[in-house]
mmCIF file of C-alpha atoms in Angstrom:
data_model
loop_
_atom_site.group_PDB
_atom_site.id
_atom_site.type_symbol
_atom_site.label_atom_id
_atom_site.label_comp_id
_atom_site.label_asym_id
_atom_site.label_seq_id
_atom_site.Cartn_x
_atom_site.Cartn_y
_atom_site.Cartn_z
ATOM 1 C CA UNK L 162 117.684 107.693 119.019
ATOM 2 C CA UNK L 163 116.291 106.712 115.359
ATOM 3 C CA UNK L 164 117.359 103.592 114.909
ATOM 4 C CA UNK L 165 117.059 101.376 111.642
ATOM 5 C CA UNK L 166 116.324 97.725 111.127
ATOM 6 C CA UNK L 167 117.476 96.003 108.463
ATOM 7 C CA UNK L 168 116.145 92.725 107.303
ATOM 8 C CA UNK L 169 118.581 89.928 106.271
ATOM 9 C CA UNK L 170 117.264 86.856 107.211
ATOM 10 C CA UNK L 171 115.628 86.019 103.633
ATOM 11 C CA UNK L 172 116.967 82.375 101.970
ATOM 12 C CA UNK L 173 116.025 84.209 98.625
ATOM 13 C CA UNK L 174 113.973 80.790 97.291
ATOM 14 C CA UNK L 175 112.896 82.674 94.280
ATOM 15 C CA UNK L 176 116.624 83.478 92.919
ATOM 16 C CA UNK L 177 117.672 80.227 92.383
ATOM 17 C CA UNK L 178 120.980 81.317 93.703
ATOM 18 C CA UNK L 179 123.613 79.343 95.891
ATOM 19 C CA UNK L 180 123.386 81.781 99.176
ATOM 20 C CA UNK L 181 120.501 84.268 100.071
ATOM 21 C CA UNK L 182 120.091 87.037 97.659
ATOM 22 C CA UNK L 183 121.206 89.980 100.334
ATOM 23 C CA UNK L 184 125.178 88.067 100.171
ATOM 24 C CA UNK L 185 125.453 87.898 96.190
ATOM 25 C CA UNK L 186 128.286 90.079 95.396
ATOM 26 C CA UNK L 187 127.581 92.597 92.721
ATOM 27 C CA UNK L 188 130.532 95.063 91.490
ATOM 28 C CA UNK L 189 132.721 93.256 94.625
ATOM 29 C CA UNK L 190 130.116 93.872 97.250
ATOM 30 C CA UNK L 191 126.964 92.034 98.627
ATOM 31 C CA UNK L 192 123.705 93.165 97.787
ATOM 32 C CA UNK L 193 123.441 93.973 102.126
ATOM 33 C CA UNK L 194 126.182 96.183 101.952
ATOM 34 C CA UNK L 195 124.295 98.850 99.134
ATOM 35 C CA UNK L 196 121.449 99.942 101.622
ATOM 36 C CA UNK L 197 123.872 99.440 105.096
ATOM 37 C CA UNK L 198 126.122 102.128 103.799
ATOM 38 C CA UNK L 199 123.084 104.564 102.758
ATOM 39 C CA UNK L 200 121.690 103.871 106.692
ATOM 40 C CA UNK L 201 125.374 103.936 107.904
ATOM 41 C CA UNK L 202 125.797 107.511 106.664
ATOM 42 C CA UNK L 203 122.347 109.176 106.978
ATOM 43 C CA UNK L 204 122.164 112.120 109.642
ATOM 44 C CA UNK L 205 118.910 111.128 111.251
ATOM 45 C CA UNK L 206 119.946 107.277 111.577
ATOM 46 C CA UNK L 207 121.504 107.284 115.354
ATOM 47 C CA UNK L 208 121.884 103.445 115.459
ATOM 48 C CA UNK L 209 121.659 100.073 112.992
ATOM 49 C CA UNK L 210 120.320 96.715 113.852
ATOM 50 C CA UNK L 211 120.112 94.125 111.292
ATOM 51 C CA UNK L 212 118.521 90.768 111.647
ATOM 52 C CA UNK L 213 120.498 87.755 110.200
ATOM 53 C CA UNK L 214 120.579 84.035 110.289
ATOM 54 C CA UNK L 215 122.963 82.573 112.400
ATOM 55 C CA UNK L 216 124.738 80.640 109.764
ATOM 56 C CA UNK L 217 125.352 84.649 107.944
ATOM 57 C CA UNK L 218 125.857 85.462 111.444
ATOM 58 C CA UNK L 219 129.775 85.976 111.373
ATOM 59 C CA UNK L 220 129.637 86.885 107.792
ATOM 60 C CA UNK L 221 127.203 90.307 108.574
ATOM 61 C CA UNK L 222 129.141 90.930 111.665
ATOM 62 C CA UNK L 223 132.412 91.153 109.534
ATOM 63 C CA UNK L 224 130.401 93.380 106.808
ATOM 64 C CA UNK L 225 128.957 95.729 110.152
ATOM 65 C CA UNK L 226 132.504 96.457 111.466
ATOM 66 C CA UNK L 227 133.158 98.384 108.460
ATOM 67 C CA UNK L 228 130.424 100.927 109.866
ATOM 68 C CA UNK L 229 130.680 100.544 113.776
ATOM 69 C CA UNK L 230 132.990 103.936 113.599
ATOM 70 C CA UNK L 231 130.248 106.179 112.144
ATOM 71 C CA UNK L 232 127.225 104.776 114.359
ATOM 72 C CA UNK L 233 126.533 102.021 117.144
ATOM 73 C CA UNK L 234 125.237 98.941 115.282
ATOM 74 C CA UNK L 235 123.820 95.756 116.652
ATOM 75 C CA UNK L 236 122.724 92.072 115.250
ATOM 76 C CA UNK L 237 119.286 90.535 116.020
ATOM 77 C CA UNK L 238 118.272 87.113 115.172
ATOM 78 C CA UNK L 239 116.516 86.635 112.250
ATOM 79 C CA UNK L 240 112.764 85.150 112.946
ATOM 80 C CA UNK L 241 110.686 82.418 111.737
ATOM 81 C CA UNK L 242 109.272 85.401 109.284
ATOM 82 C CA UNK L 243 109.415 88.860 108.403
ATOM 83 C CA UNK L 244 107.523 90.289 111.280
ATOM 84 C CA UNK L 245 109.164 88.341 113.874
ATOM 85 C CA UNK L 246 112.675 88.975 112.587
ATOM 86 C CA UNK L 247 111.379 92.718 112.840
ATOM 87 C CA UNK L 248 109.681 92.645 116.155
ATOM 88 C CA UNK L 249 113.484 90.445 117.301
ATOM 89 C CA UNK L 250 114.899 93.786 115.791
ATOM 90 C CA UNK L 251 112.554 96.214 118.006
ATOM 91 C CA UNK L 252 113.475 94.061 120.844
ATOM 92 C CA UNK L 253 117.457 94.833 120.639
ATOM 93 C CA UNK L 254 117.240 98.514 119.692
ATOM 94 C CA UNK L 255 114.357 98.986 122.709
ATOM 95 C CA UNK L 256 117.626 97.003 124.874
ATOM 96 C CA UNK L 257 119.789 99.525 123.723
ATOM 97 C CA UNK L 258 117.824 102.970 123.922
ATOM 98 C CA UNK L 259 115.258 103.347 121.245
ATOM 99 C CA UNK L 260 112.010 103.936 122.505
ATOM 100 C CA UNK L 261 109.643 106.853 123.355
ATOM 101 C CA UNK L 262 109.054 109.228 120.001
ATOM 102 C CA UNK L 263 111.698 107.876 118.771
ATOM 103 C CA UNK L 264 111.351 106.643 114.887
ATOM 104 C CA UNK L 265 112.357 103.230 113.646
ATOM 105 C CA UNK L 266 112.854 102.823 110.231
ATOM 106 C CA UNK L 267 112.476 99.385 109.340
ATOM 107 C CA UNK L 268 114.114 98.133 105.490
ATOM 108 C CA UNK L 269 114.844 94.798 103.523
ATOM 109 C CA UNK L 270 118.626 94.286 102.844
ATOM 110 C CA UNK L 271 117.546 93.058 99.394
ATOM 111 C CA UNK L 272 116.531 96.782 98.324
ATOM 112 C CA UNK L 273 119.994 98.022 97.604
ATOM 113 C CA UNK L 274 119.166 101.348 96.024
ATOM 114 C CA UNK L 275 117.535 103.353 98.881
ATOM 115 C CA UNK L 276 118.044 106.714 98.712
ATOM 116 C CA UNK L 277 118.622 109.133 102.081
ATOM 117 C CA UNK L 278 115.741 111.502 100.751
ATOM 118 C CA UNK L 279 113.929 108.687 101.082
ATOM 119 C CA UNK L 280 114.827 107.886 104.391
ATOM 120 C CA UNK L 281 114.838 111.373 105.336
ATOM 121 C CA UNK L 282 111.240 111.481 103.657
ATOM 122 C CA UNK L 283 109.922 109.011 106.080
ATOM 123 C CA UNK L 284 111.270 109.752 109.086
ATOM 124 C CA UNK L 285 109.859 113.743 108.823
ATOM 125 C CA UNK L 286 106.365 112.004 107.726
ATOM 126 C CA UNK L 287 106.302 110.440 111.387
ATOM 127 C CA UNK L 288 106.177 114.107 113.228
ATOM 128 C CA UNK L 289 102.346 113.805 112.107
ATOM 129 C CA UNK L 290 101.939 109.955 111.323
ATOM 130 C CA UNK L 291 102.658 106.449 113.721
ATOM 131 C CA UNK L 292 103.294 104.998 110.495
ATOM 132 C CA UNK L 293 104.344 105.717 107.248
ATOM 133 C CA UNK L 294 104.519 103.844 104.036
ATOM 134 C CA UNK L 295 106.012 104.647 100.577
ATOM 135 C CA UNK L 296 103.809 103.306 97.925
ATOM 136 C CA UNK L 297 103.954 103.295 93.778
ATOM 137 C CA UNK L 298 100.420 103.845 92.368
ATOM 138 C CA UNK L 299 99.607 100.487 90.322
ATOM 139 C CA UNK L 300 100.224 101.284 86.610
ATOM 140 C CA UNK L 301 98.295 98.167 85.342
ATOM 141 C CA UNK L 302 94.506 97.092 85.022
ATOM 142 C CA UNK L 303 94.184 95.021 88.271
ATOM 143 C CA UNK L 304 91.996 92.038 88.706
ATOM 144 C CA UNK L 305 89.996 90.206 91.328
ATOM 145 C CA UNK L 306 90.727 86.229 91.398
ATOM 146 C CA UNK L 307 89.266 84.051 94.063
ATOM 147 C CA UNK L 308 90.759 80.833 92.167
ATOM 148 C CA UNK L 309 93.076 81.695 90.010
ATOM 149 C CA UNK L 310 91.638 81.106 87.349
ATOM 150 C CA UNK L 311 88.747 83.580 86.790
ATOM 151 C CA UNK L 312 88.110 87.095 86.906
ATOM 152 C CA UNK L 313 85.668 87.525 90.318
ATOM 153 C CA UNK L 314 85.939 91.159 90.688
ATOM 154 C CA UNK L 315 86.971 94.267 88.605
ATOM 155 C CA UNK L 316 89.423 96.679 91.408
ATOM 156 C CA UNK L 317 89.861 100.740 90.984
ATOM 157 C CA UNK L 318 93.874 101.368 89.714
ATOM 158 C CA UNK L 319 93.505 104.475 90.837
ATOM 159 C CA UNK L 320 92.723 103.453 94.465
ATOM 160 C CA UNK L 321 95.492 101.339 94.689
ATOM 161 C CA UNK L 322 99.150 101.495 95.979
ATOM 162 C CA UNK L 323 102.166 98.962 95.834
ATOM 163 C CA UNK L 324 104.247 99.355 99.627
ATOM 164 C CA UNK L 325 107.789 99.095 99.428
ATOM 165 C CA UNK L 326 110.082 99.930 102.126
ATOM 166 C CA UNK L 327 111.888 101.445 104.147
ATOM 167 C CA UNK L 328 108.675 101.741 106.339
ATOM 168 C CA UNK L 329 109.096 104.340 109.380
ATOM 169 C CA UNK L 330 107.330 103.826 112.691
ATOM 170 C CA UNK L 331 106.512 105.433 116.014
ATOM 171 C CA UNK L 332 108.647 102.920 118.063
ATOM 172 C CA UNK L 333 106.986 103.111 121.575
ATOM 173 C CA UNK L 334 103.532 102.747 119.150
ATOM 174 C CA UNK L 335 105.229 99.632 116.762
ATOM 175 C CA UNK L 336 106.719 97.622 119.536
ATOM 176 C CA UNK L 337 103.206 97.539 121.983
ATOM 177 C CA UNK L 338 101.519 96.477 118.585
ATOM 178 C CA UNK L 339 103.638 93.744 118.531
ATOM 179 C CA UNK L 340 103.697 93.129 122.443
ATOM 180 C CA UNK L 341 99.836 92.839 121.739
ATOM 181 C CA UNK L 342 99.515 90.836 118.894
ATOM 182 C CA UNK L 343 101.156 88.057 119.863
ATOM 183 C CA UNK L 344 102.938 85.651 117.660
ATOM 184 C CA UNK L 345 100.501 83.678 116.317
ATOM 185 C CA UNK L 346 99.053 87.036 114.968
ATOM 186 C CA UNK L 347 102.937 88.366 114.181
ATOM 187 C CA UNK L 348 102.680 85.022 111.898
ATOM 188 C CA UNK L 349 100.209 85.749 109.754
ATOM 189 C CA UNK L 350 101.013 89.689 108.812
ATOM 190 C CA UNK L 351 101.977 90.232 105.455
ATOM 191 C CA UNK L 352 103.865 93.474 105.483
ATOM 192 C CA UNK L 353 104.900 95.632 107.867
ATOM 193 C CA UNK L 354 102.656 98.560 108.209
ATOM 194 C CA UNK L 355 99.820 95.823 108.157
ATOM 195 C CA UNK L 356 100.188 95.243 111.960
ATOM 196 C CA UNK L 357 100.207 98.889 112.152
ATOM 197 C CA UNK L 358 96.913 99.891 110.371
ATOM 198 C CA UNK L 359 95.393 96.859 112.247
ATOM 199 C CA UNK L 360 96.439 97.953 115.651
ATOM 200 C CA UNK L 361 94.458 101.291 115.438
ATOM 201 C CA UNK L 362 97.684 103.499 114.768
ATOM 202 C CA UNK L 363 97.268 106.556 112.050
ATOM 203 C CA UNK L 364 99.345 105.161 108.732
ATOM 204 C CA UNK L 365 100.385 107.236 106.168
ATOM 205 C CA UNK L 366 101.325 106.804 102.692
ATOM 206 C CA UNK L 367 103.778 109.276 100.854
ATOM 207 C CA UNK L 368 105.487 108.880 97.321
ATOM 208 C CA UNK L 369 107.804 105.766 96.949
ATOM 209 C CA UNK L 370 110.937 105.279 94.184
ATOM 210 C CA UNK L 371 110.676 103.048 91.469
ATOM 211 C CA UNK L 372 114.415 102.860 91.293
ATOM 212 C CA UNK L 373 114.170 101.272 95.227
ATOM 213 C CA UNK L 374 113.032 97.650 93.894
ATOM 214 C CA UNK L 375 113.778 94.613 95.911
ATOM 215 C CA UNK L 376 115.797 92.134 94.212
ATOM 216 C CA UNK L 377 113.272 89.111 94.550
ATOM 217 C CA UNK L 378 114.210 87.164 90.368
ATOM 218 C CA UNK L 379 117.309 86.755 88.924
ATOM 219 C CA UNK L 380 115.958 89.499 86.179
ATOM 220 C CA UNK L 381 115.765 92.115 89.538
ATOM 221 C CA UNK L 382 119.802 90.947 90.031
ATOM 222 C CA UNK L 383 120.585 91.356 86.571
ATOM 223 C CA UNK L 384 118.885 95.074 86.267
ATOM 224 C CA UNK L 385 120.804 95.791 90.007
ATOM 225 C CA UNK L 386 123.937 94.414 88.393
ATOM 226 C CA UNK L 387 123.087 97.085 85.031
ATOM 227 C CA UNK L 388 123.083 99.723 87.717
ATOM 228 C CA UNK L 389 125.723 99.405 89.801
ATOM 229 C CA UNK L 390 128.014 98.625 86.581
ATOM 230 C CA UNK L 391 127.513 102.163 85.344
ATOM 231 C CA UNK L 392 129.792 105.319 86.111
ATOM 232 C CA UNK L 393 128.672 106.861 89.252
ATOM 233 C CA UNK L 394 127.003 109.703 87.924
ATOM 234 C CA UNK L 395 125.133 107.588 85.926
ATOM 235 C CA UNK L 396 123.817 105.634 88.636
ATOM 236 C CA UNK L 397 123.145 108.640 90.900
ATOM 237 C CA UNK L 398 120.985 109.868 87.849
ATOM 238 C CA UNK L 399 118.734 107.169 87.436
ATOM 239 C CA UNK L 400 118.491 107.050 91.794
ATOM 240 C CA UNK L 401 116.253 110.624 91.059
#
């Protein structure tokens, strides 16, 4: 069973906001709700897990009953960071019957426009990858700095990819890397097919969307709040 895990255990530091980014409401929904409806409704999705906060705890659970009638969906606790809240999330969907070949697709509930060819792009990757990755190739000159400060080294554009997510794993192959790593290790891995690429397992990058952008600024909320203002079509437009 393909199971997703969704991320909502962010405070959202950098918004400057009142509550965690993932619970502003935008066009009379929260953020969350944008990329839990595109899992909720995908074909190759056979379960949900989202990791939360406890205080957002009832709050999610209310926003997941909405979607407990198309697909079983469960919460995790969110972790001290990223990775742990994730491997908390492989934890409960191993409890409830992902495992083997099975493919978990892991996402941040602060990327509301995910589209299912996307998802559907990186869970078909993993028939010939343990881990796969969708990446934008870095537009701008990129620099080196070891302080700051100065330029230290001059680094090859064309060589270079920005992840986003979702990320799709292996999840018999992504859970032992975690098992293994331990969690002082867990604590100091940036991104999520970083522990994969370090544990040995074959990572693969395919094409990612600039229109999936995690809201991170107030200007990301403000260009989210552009798109989800306009008429449907519209919006479904600039998702391609």
């Amino acid at each position: 069973m393909n199971t997703a895990i969704i991320l909502s255990g962010g405070t959202g530091s950098r918004m400057g906001t009142a509550i965690p980014k993932q619970y502003v409401e935008v066009e009379g929904r929260p953020v969350l709700d944008y990329c839990l409806s595109t899992f909720a409704a995908h074909p190759a999705i056979g379960s949900i897990v989202i990791a939360v906060a406890d205080e957002w705890r009832d709050f999610v659970d209310r926003l997941a009953g909405r979607y407990r009638a198309q697909k079983p969906l469960w919460l995790a606790p969110a972790g001290e960071t990223r990775q742990l809240s994730i491997y908390n999330g492989l934890k409960t969907a191993a409890a409830h019957g992902c495992g083997g070949a099975d493919v978990v697709v892991v996402h941040d509930g602060a990327r509301p426009l995910v589209s299912a060819a996307l998802i559907s792009r990186c869970v078909e990757a993993c028939a010939t990858a343990d881990a796969v990755m969708p990446a934008l190739a870095v537009k701008d000159t990129t620099y080196m700095s070891d302080d700051g400060h100065t330029i230290t080294a001059l680094l090859d554009r064309g060589k270079l990819r920005a992840g986003q997510a979702p990320e799709a794993f292996r999840m018999d192959k992504y859970l032992k890397a975690h098992d293994d790593a331990g969690r002082d290790a867990l604590l100091r891995v940036n991104g999520s097919t970083e522990l994969a690429f370090r544990a040995g397992l074959r990572c693969a990058i395919i094409d990612g969307d600039p229109m999936n952008f995690k809201i991170t600024t107030p200007e990301d909320l403000a260009s989210f709040r552009a798109i989800a203002g306009q008429p449907e079509g519209a919006t479904k437009n600039k998702q391609r």
